[in-house]
Amino acid sequence: MRQVTEACGELGLDVGWSPDRWIASVSDGIRSTRIIGYTFGLNDASAAEAALDKVCTFGLLHAAGIPAVEHTLIEIPKDRRSRGPNLSPDVQPPLVLKPNRGSGGADVLLCRNQEELLANFAALSAKYQTLAYSPFTPFDAEYRVVVLDRKARLVFEKLRFGGSEQPWKFNLNLGGTPRVVRPASAEYGPLARLAVRASDELGIRFGAVDIVVHRNTSTVLEVNDAFSLIFFSASSDENFRIAAALYADVLSSMFTSSPGSRDR
Ligand SMILES: Nc1ncnc2c1ncn2[C@@H]1O[C@H](COP(=O)(O)OP(=O)(O)O)[C@@H](O)[C@H]1O
Ligand SMILES: [Mg+2]
């Protein structure tokens, strides 16, 4: 919120916040727009939906020849918990079961065997409308690339906390810390290019592309159209300033171009 308010000040934009500070109304005197939570309105509704739905993201990226972590929808039976997942026999643990439209690593569950798969399926199918599964892969690293209008604007690695007993999820809200990847470093270019290809394919103008690395191969795990940089910003004063500058660019994009527009 402070970053958005300060960026508006720098750009000469008026900003007003709702009492709960969830909605910002921003105006340049001629046009006005809203930021709702982490949604800045730069992505059109179908692009945002494609990103939110992990199975849809995989399907679109895979069809376009962009490496993406496989995600498959699991049908939830009408009578919910009474039956287990209807998976073909060649789908075997270890699997990761997750809400198809989730975020923050919440309810992303590792199923190491059939018993865990049944128990996790029972728990999640009682709670969510749609679930996805993905083959478990012990990723070596995970990166986030924030893309704005076809350019990588920020790249960082998510480092998991802990030594040898590391948890398997990389989400920063679960204790991970960010390491900023500088544009001059060798790892930057390939990550930036993959992220721009993925966001372009989905039609995402502003988004966070999460890329996992396994045995030196980079693959898109997910694309987020609405995401927070709270944990990134809180990790250091410098990262707070990096995120503030990024939000200033996002706000300026909101007033210099029409939402959802893209040429292909
Ligand atoms: N198939 C998988 N194999 C190994 N780890 C995974 C897999 N899917 C997700 N993870 C781990 O769990 C974390 C959360 O999963 P993700 O699909 O990004 O859900 P969310 O949208 O809730 O963040 C990822 O950052 C990754 O570290
Ligand atoms: Mg994630």
mmCIF file of N, CA and C in Angstrom, residues 37-112:
data_model
loop_
_atom_site.group_PDB
_atom_site.id
_atom_site.type_symbol
_atom_site.label_atom_id
_atom_site.label_comp_id
_atom_site.label_asym_id
_atom_site.label_seq_id
_atom_site.Cartn_x
_atom_site.Cartn_y
_atom_site.Cartn_z
ATOM 1 N N GLY A 37 -7.130 -5.330 -4.351
ATOM 2 C CA GLY A 37 -6.176 -6.311 -3.814
ATOM 3 C C GLY A 37 -4.917 -6.283 -4.651
ATOM 4 N N TYR A 38 -4.592 -7.419 -5.258
ATOM 5 C CA TYR A 38 -3.377 -7.493 -6.089
ATOM 6 C C TYR A 38 -3.709 -7.441 -7.573
ATOM 7 N N THR A 39 -4.938 -7.067 -7.905
ATOM 8 C CA THR A 39 -5.339 -7.002 -9.304
ATOM 9 C C THR A 39 -5.274 -5.565 -9.798
ATOM 10 N N PHE A 40 -4.385 -5.347 -10.771
ATOM 11 C CA PHE A 40 -4.155 -3.998 -11.272
ATOM 12 C C PHE A 40 -4.938 -3.713 -12.547
ATOM 13 N N GLY A 41 -5.630 -4.714 -13.077
ATOM 14 C CA GLY A 41 -6.479 -4.475 -14.235
ATOM 15 C C GLY A 41 -5.735 -4.401 -15.555
ATOM 16 N N LEU A 42 -4.460 -4.752 -15.568
ATOM 17 C CA LEU A 42 -3.732 -4.734 -16.844
ATOM 18 C C LEU A 42 -4.026 -5.976 -17.679
ATOM 19 N N ASN A 43 -4.423 -7.054 -17.018
ATOM 20 C CA ASN A 43 -4.707 -8.300 -17.738
ATOM 21 C C ASN A 43 -6.192 -8.405 -18.036
ATOM 22 N N ASP A 44 -6.537 -8.818 -19.267
ATOM 23 C CA ASP A 44 -7.964 -8.977 -19.521
ATOM 24 C C ASP A 44 -8.464 -10.236 -18.818
ATOM 25 N N ALA A 45 -9.786 -10.361 -18.750
ATOM 26 C CA ALA A 45 -10.376 -11.403 -17.904
ATOM 27 C C ALA A 45 -9.990 -12.807 -18.360
ATOM 28 N N SER A 46 -9.898 -13.035 -19.685
ATOM 29 C CA SER A 46 -9.591 -14.407 -20.114
ATOM 30 C C SER A 46 -8.125 -14.736 -19.849
ATOM 31 N N ALA A 47 -7.246 -13.746 -19.957
ATOM 32 C CA ALA A 47 -5.830 -13.985 -19.643
ATOM 33 C C ALA A 47 -5.689 -14.290 -18.152
ATOM 34 N N ALA A 48 -6.388 -13.528 -17.328
ATOM 35 C CA ALA A 48 -6.316 -13.749 -15.880
ATOM 36 C C ALA A 48 -6.841 -15.143 -15.529
ATOM 37 N N GLU A 49 -7.906 -15.562 -16.192
ATOM 38 C CA GLU A 49 -8.485 -16.880 -15.936
ATOM 39 C C GLU A 49 -7.512 -17.985 -16.368
ATOM 40 N N ALA A 50 -6.866 -17.776 -17.520
ATOM 41 C CA ALA A 50 -5.901 -18.771 -18.012
ATOM 42 C C ALA A 50 -4.759 -18.944 -17.020
ATOM 43 N N ALA A 51 -4.368 -17.865 -16.367
ATOM 44 C CA ALA A 51 -3.269 -17.945 -15.401
ATOM 45 C C ALA A 51 -3.735 -18.563 -14.085
ATOM 46 N N LEU A 52 -4.930 -18.198 -13.664
ATOM 47 C CA LEU A 52 -5.423 -18.679 -12.375
ATOM 48 C C LEU A 52 -5.643 -20.193 -12.371
ATOM 49 N N ASP A 53 -6.057 -20.711 -13.518
ATOM 50 C CA ASP A 53 -6.398 -22.132 -13.653
ATOM 51 C C ASP A 53 -5.130 -22.888 -14.068
ATOM 52 N N LYS A 54 -4.558 -23.663 -13.137
ATOM 53 C CA LYS A 54 -3.254 -24.288 -13.400
ATOM 54 C C LYS A 54 -3.321 -25.307 -14.548
ATOM 55 N N VAL A 55 -4.454 -25.999 -14.661
ATOM 56 C CA VAL A 55 -4.594 -26.983 -15.742
ATOM 57 C C VAL A 55 -4.671 -26.266 -17.089
ATOM 58 N N CYS A 56 -5.380 -25.161 -17.101
ATOM 59 C CA CYS A 56 -5.505 -24.358 -18.319
ATOM 60 C C CYS A 56 -4.137 -23.778 -18.706
ATOM 61 N N THR A 57 -3.402 -23.281 -17.738
ATOM 62 C CA THR A 57 -2.057 -22.749 -17.998
ATOM 63 C C THR A 57 -1.204 -23.820 -18.669
ATOM 64 N N PHE A 58 -1.185 -25.013 -18.068
ATOM 65 C CA PHE A 58 -0.371 -26.090 -18.633
ATOM 66 C C PHE A 58 -0.818 -26.413 -20.051
ATOM 67 N N GLY A 59 -2.127 -26.549 -20.249
ATOM 68 C CA GLY A 59 -2.643 -26.924 -21.573
ATOM 69 C C GLY A 59 -2.229 -25.920 -22.640
ATOM 70 N N LEU A 60 -2.367 -24.641 -22.340
ATOM 71 C CA LEU A 60 -2.037 -23.604 -23.332
ATOM 72 C C LEU A 60 -0.539 -23.548 -23.595
ATOM 73 N N LEU A 61 0.258 -23.608 -22.536
ATOM 74 C CA LEU A 61 1.716 -23.514 -22.731
ATOM 75 C C LEU A 61 2.243 -24.750 -23.464
ATOM 76 N N HIS A 62 1.758 -25.913 -23.061
ATOM 77 C CA HIS A 62 2.200 -27.165 -23.677
ATOM 78 C C HIS A 62 1.862 -27.169 -25.169
ATOM 79 N N ALA A 63 0.644 -26.730 -25.495
ATOM 80 C CA ALA A 63 0.218 -26.699 -26.910
ATOM 81 C C ALA A 63 1.089 -25.742 -27.717
ATOM 82 N N ALA A 64 1.622 -24.733 -27.065
ATOM 83 C CA ALA A 64 2.466 -23.756 -27.764
ATOM 84 C C ALA A 64 3.937 -24.163 -27.759
ATOM 85 N N GLY A 65 4.226 -25.332 -27.211
ATOM 86 C CA GLY A 65 5.612 -25.814 -27.196
ATOM 87 C C GLY A 65 6.474 -25.150 -26.132
ATOM 88 N N ILE A 66 5.830 -24.564 -25.117
ATOM 89 C CA ILE A 66 6.576 -23.918 -24.026
ATOM 90 C C ILE A 66 6.649 -24.908 -22.860
ATOM 91 N N PRO A 67 7.860 -25.213 -22.370
ATOM 92 C CA PRO A 67 7.956 -26.218 -21.298
ATOM 93 C C PRO A 67 7.191 -25.802 -20.045
ATOM 94 N N ALA A 68 6.277 -26.670 -19.616
ATOM 95 C CA ALA A 68 5.436 -26.362 -18.446
ATOM 96 C C ALA A 68 5.247 -27.631 -17.628
ATOM 97 N N VAL A 69 5.160 -27.482 -16.315
ATOM 98 C CA VAL A 69 4.939 -28.628 -15.424
ATOM 99 C C VAL A 69 3.518 -29.146 -15.655
ATOM 100 N N GLU A 70 3.437 -30.436 -15.903
ATOM 101 C CA GLU A 70 2.144 -31.035 -16.232
ATOM 102 C C GLU A 70 1.161 -30.921 -15.059
ATOM 103 N N HIS A 71 -0.031 -30.450 -15.339
ATOM 104 C CA HIS A 71 -1.115 -30.398 -14.350
ATOM 105 C C HIS A 71 -2.358 -30.984 -14.995
ATOM 106 N N THR A 72 -3.009 -31.897 -14.302
ATOM 107 C CA THR A 72 -4.195 -32.561 -14.843
ATOM 108 C C THR A 72 -5.349 -32.371 -13.875
ATOM 109 N N LEU A 73 -6.521 -32.107 -14.435
ATOM 110 C CA LEU A 73 -7.710 -31.916 -13.608
ATOM 111 C C LEU A 73 -8.161 -33.254 -13.024
ATOM 112 N N ILE A 74 -8.598 -33.253 -11.780
ATOM 113 C CA ILE A 74 -9.188 -34.460 -11.200
ATOM 114 C C ILE A 74 -10.663 -34.203 -11.004
ATOM 115 N N GLU A 75 -11.429 -35.110 -11.535
ATOM 116 C CA GLU A 75 -12.875 -34.992 -11.379
ATOM 117 C C GLU A 75 -13.249 -35.256 -9.917
ATOM 118 N N ILE A 76 -14.099 -34.405 -9.371
ATOM 119 C CA ILE A 76 -14.579 -34.639 -8.009
ATOM 120 C C ILE A 76 -15.980 -35.235 -8.116
ATOM 121 N N PRO A 77 -16.161 -36.464 -7.612
ATOM 122 C CA PRO A 77 -17.475 -37.100 -7.751
ATOM 123 C C PRO A 77 -18.559 -36.293 -7.029
ATOM 124 N N LYS A 78 -19.797 -36.402 -7.543
ATOM 125 C CA LYS A 78 -20.906 -35.606 -6.973
ATOM 126 C C LYS A 78 -21.098 -35.895 -5.490
ATOM 127 N N ASP A 79 -20.904 -37.155 -5.129
ATOM 128 C CA ASP A 79 -21.098 -37.486 -3.712
ATOM 129 C C ASP A 79 -19.814 -37.224 -2.904
ATOM 130 N N ARG A 80 -18.941 -36.411 -3.527
ATOM 131 C CA ARG A 80 -17.751 -35.904 -2.848
ATOM 132 C C ARG A 80 -16.892 -36.979 -2.187
ATOM 133 N N ARG A 81 -16.790 -36.948 -0.871
ATOM 134 C CA ARG A 81 -15.764 -37.716 -0.187
ATOM 135 C C ARG A 81 -15.890 -39.229 -0.300
ATOM 136 N N SER A 82 -17.094 -39.712 -0.687
ATOM 137 C CA SER A 82 -17.314 -41.149 -0.581
ATOM 138 C C SER A 82 -16.432 -41.974 -1.517
ATOM 139 N N ARG A 83 -15.999 -41.378 -2.650
ATOM 140 C CA ARG A 83 -15.159 -42.134 -3.576
ATOM 141 C C ARG A 83 -13.780 -41.508 -3.677
ATOM 142 N N GLY A 84 -12.810 -42.295 -4.024
ATOM 143 C CA GLY A 84 -11.464 -41.763 -4.215
ATOM 144 C C GLY A 84 -11.331 -41.137 -5.586
ATOM 145 N N PRO A 85 -10.144 -40.635 -5.910
ATOM 146 C CA PRO A 85 -9.952 -40.006 -7.215
ATOM 147 C C PRO A 85 -10.013 -41.036 -8.332
ATOM 148 N N ASN A 86 -10.623 -40.642 -9.428
ATOM 149 C CA ASN A 86 -10.782 -41.542 -10.555
ATOM 150 C C ASN A 86 -9.590 -41.374 -11.504
ATOM 151 N N LEU A 87 -8.453 -41.937 -11.108
ATOM 152 C CA LEU A 87 -7.242 -41.758 -11.908
ATOM 153 C C LEU A 87 -6.943 -43.026 -12.688
ATOM 154 N N SER A 88 -6.362 -42.855 -13.864
ATOM 155 C CA SER A 88 -6.013 -44.042 -14.632
ATOM 156 C C SER A 88 -4.866 -44.774 -13.914
ATOM 157 N N PRO A 89 -4.794 -46.109 -14.075
ATOM 158 C CA PRO A 89 -3.829 -46.891 -13.291
ATOM 159 C C PRO A 89 -2.374 -46.490 -13.536
ATOM 160 N N ASP A 90 -2.098 -45.862 -14.695
ATOM 161 C CA ASP A 90 -0.701 -45.483 -14.920
ATOM 162 C C ASP A 90 -0.307 -44.195 -14.191
ATOM 163 N N VAL A 91 -1.278 -43.538 -13.530
ATOM 164 C CA VAL A 91 -0.929 -42.364 -12.715
ATOM 165 C C VAL A 91 -0.608 -42.861 -11.311
ATOM 166 N N GLN A 92 0.655 -42.763 -10.948
ATOM 167 C CA GLN A 92 1.091 -43.340 -9.680
ATOM 168 C C GLN A 92 1.819 -42.297 -8.829
ATOM 169 N N PRO A 93 1.699 -42.383 -7.508
ATOM 170 C CA PRO A 93 2.478 -41.512 -6.643
ATOM 171 C C PRO A 93 3.986 -41.749 -6.900
ATOM 172 N N PRO A 94 4.861 -40.830 -6.572
ATOM 173 C CA PRO A 94 4.538 -39.593 -5.857
ATOM 174 C C PRO A 94 3.906 -38.538 -6.755
ATOM 175 N N LEU A 95 2.821 -37.950 -6.222
ATOM 176 C CA LEU A 95 2.093 -36.897 -6.926
ATOM 177 C C LEU A 95 1.941 -35.697 -6.003
ATOM 178 N N VAL A 96 1.717 -34.548 -6.615
ATOM 179 C CA VAL A 96 1.362 -33.369 -5.827
ATOM 180 C C VAL A 96 -0.099 -33.066 -6.156
ATOM 181 N N LEU A 97 -0.907 -33.003 -5.104
ATOM 182 C CA LEU A 97 -2.329 -32.709 -5.267
ATOM 183 C C LEU A 97 -2.557 -31.293 -4.769
ATOM 184 N N LYS A 98 -3.313 -30.504 -5.544
ATOM 185 C CA LYS A 98 -3.475 -29.102 -5.152
ATOM 186 C C LYS A 98 -4.796 -28.547 -5.656
ATOM 187 N N PRO A 99 -5.275 -27.463 -5.014
ATOM 188 C CA PRO A 99 -6.443 -26.783 -5.584
ATOM 189 C C PRO A 99 -6.048 -26.212 -6.936
ATOM 190 N N ASN A 100 -6.900 -26.390 -7.940
ATOM 191 C CA ASN A 100 -6.543 -25.950 -9.295
ATOM 192 C C ASN A 100 -6.389 -24.443 -9.389
ATOM 193 N N ARG A 101 -7.051 -23.713 -8.488
ATOM 194 C CA ARG A 101 -7.007 -22.246 -8.547
ATOM 195 C C ARG A 101 -6.450 -21.667 -7.257
ATOM 196 N N GLY A 102 -5.491 -22.344 -6.672
ATOM 197 C CA GLY A 102 -4.966 -21.915 -5.367
ATOM 198 C C GLY A 102 -3.793 -20.968 -5.498
ATOM 199 N N SER A 103 -3.307 -20.513 -4.340
ATOM 200 C CA SER A 103 -2.106 -19.684 -4.320
ATOM 201 C C SER A 103 -1.435 -19.780 -2.951
ATOM 202 N N GLY A 104 -0.211 -19.315 -2.899
ATOM 203 C CA GLY A 104 0.512 -19.253 -1.629
ATOM 204 C C GLY A 104 0.910 -20.619 -1.080
ATOM 205 N N GLY A 105 0.828 -21.653 -1.910
ATOM 206 C CA GLY A 105 1.232 -22.990 -1.463
ATOM 207 C C GLY A 105 0.201 -23.640 -0.538
ATOM 208 N N ALA A 106 -0.943 -22.970 -0.330
ATOM 209 C CA ALA A 106 -1.948 -23.510 0.599
ATOM 210 C C ALA A 106 -2.578 -24.780 0.024
ATOM 211 N N ASP A 107 -2.648 -25.807 0.842
ATOM 212 C CA ASP A 107 -3.253 -27.085 0.452
ATOM 213 C C ASP A 107 -2.586 -27.719 -0.774
ATOM 214 N N VAL A 108 -1.332 -27.394 -0.999
ATOM 215 C CA VAL A 108 -0.547 -28.103 -2.021
ATOM 216 C C VAL A 108 0.097 -29.273 -1.283
ATOM 217 N N LEU A 109 -0.384 -30.494 -1.571
ATOM 218 C CA LEU A 109 -0.045 -31.643 -0.722
ATOM 219 C C LEU A 109 0.728 -32.709 -1.500
ATOM 220 N N LEU A 110 1.764 -33.210 -0.859
ATOM 221 C CA LEU A 110 2.561 -34.284 -1.445
ATOM 222 C C LEU A 110 1.912 -35.628 -1.100
ATOM 223 N N CYS A 111 1.713 -36.464 -2.113
ATOM 224 C CA CYS A 111 1.141 -37.799 -1.898
ATOM 225 C C CYS A 111 2.223 -38.813 -2.265
ATOM 226 N N ARG A 112 2.831 -39.411 -1.253
ATOM 227 C CA ARG A 112 3.952 -40.324 -1.520
ATOM 228 C C ARG A 112 3.495 -41.737 -1.855
#
